[in-house]
C-alpha positions as CSV (number, residue, x, y, z in Angstrom):
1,X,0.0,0.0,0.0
2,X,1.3,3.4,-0.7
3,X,1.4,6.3,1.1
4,X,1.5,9.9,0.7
5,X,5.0,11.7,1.4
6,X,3.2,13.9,4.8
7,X,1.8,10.2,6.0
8,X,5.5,8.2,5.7
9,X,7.1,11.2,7.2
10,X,4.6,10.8,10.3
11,X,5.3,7.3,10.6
12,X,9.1,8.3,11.0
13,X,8.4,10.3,13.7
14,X,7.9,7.5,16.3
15,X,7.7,3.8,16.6
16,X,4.6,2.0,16.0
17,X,5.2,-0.7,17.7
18,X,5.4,1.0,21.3
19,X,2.9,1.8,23.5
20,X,3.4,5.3,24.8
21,X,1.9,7.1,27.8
22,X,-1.3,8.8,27.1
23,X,0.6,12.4,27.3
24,X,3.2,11.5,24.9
25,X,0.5,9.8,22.7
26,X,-1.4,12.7,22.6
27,X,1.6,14.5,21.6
28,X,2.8,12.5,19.2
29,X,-1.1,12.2,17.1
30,X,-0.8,16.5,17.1
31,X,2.5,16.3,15.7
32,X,1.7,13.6,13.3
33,X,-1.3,15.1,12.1
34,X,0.4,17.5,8.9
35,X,-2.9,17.9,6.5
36,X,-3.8,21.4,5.9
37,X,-7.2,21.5,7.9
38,X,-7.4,21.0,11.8
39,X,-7.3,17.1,11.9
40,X,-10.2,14.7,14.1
41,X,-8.3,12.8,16.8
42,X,-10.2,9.8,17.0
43,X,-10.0,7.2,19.7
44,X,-10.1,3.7,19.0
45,X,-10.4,0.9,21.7
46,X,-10.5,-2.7,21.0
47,X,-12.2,-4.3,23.6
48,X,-12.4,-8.4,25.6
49,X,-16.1,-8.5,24.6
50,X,-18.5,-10.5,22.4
51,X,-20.4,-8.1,20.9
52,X,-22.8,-10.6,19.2
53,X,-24.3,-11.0,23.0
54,X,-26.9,-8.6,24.5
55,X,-25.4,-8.9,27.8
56,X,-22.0,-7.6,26.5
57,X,-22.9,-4.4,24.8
58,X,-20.8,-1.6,25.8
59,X,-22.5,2.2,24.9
60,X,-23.0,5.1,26.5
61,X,-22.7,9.0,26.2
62,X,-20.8,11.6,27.6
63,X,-20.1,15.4,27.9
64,X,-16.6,15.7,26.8
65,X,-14.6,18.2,29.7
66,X,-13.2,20.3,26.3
67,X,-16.3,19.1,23.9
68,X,-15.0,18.0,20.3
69,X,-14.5,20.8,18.5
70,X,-17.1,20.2,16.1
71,X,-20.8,22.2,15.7
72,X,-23.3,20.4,15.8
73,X,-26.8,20.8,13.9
74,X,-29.8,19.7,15.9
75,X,-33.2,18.9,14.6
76,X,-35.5,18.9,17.3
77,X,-39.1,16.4,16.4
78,X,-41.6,18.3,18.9
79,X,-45.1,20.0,19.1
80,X,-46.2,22.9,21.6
81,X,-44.2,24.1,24.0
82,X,-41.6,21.4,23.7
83,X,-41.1,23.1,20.3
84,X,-40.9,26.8,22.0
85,X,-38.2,25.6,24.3
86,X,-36.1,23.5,21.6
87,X,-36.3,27.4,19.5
88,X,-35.2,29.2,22.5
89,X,-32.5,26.3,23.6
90,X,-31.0,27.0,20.5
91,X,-32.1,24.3,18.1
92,X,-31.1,24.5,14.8
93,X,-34.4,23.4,13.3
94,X,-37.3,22.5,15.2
95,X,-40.9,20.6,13.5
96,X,-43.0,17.9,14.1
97,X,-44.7,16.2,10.8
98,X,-43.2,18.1,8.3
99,X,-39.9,17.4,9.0
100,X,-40.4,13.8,9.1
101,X,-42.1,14.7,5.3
102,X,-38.8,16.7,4.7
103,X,-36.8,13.8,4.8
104,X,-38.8,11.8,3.4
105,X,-39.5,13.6,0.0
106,X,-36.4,15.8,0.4
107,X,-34.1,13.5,1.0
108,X,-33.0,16.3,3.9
109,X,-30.4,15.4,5.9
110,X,-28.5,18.7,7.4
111,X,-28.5,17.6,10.5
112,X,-25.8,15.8,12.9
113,X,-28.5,15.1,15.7
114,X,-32.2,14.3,16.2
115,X,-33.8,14.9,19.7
116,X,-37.3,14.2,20.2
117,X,-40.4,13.8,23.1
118,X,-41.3,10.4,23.9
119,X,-45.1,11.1,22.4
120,X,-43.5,12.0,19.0
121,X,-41.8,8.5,18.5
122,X,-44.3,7.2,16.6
123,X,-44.0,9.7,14.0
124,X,-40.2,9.2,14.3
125,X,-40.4,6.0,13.9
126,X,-41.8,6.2,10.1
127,X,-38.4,7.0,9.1
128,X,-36.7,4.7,11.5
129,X,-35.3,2.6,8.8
130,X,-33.6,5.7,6.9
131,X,-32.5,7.4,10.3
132,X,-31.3,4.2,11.8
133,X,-28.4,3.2,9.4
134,X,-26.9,6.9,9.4
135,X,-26.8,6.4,13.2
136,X,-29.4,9.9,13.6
137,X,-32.3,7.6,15.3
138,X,-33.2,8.9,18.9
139,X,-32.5,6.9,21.7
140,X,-34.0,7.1,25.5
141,X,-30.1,5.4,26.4
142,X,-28.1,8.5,23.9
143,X,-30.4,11.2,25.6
144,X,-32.2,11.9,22.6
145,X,-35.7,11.0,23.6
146,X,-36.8,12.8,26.3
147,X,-38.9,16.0,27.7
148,X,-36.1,17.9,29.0
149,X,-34.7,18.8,25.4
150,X,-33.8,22.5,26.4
151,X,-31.1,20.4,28.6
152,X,-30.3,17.5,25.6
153,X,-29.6,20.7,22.8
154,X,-26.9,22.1,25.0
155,X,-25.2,18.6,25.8
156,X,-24.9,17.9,22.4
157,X,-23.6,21.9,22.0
158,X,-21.0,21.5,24.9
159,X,-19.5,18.4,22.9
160,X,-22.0,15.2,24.1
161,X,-20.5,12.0,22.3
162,X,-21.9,8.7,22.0
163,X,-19.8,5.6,22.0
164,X,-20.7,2.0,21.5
165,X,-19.5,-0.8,20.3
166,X,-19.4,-1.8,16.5
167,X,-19.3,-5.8,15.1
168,X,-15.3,-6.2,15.6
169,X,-15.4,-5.3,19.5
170,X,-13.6,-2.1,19.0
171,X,-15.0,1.5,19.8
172,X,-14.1,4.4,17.6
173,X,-15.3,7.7,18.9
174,X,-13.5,11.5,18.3
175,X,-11.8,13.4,21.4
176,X,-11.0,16.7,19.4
177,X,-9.0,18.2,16.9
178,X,-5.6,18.8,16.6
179,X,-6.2,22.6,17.5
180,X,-6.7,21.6,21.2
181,X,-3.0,20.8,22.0
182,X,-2.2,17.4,23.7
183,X,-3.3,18.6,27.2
184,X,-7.3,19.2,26.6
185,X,-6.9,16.0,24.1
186,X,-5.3,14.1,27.1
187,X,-8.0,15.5,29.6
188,X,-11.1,14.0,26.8
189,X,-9.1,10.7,26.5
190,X,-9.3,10.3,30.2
191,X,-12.7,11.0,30.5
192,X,-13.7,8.6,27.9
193,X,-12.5,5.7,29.0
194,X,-13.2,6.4,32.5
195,X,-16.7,5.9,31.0
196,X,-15.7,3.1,29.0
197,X,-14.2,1.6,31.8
198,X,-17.3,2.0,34.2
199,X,-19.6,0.3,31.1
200,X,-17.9,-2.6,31.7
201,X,-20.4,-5.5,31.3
202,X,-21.0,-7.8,34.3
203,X,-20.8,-10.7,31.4
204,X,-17.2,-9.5,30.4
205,X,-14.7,-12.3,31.3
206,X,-10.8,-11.9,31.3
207,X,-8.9,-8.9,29.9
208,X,-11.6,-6.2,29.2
209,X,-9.7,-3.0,27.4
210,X,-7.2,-5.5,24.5
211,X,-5.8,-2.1,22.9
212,X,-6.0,1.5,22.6
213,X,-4.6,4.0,19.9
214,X,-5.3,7.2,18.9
215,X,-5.1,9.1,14.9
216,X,-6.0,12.0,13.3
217,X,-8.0,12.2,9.6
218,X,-5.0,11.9,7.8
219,X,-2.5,10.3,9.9
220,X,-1.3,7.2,11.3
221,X,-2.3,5.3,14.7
222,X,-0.7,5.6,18.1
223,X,-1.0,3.1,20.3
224,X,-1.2,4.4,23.9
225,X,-0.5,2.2,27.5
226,X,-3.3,2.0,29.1
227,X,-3.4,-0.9,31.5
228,X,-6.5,0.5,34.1
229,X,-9.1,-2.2,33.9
């Protein structure tokens, strides 16, 4: 496989083979990351599970302590004055029925996040099987069905991520861009798995966190020591 001159110069900055201390790590992923735009860090954690069993799921959500350095557009499914809160909470775009026909006919989709009341599933739910595989369905466990939606909008503005796992057992969820320096990137990477770590499954047998590493867009993994759990 070939790579681009910027990429094989990053992989001569360090050894992939180590494992390197989260603060080095995070160093390392800034200084590897040489595109032209302010680079994702992405966090990828390979975990002791079965994912194929219910019991051994592993998702949650969190507030990031630095957020992720990415606006976020939220549609917000509600009638009444859910909807006059989502407007003044700062929604992006707020609508019951003809939003769902938006999407629908429209094929409308400029939107990162759907929040909705639990009485507006049902409507939701029409479109369940084009929101579902773009990951946008709402979710009672994410947050993202529920009354308080004044209170889910600015989560998801402060840099609320969602984490689960996918088919392989491993867990790929962004902590930031290379703009926030290694500290704040250190100080998400913590608090994610902290989280990840306490959504442990009871089920889970043996070794529970196999591997971490971190990489930006464009550049290559670093694999970080982290032996808690």
């Amino acid at each position: 496989m070939k790579y681009g001159k910027k990429y094989a110069d990053s992989l001569k900055a360090y050894d992939r083979s180590k494992l390197y201390d989260v603060d080095e790590a995070m160093g390392l992923v800034v200084e590897t990351a040489k595109a032209k735009f302010d680079e994702t860090i992405e966090l990828h954690v390979r975990l002791g599970v079965d994912p194929r069993q219910a019991d051994q799921q592993v998702r949650g959500v969190l507030v990031l302590p630095n957020g992720t350095g990415k606006s976020k557009k939220v549609l917000v499914i509600a009638k009444g004055e859910r909807a006059d809160i989502a407007q003044q909470a700062g929604a992006d775009y707020v609508g019951a029925e003809e939003m769902i026909q938006k999407i629908q006919t429209e094929n409308w989709f400029d939107f990162d996040v759907v929040i909705t009341t639990p009485d507006m599933m049902g409507v939701v739910g029409r479109i369940g099987k084009v929101l579902g595989p773009k990951g946008l369905m709402p979710n009672p466990k994410s947050g993202t069905v529920t009354m308080d939606v004044a209170k889910a909008i600015a989560e998801v503005k402060a840099g609320k991520v969602e984490y689960r796992l996918d088919k392989t057992a491993i867990i790929h969820c962004p902590i930031g861009k290379k703009s926030f320096g290694k500290e704040k990137l250190a100080e998400n990477f913590n608090a994610l798995m902290d989280a990840i770590i306490k959504a442990k499954p009871a089920a889970a047998k043996g070794q529970y966190v196999k591997s971490v590493a971190v990489s930006s867009t464009m550049g290559p993994g670093v694999k970080v020591n982290f032996n808690r759990g």
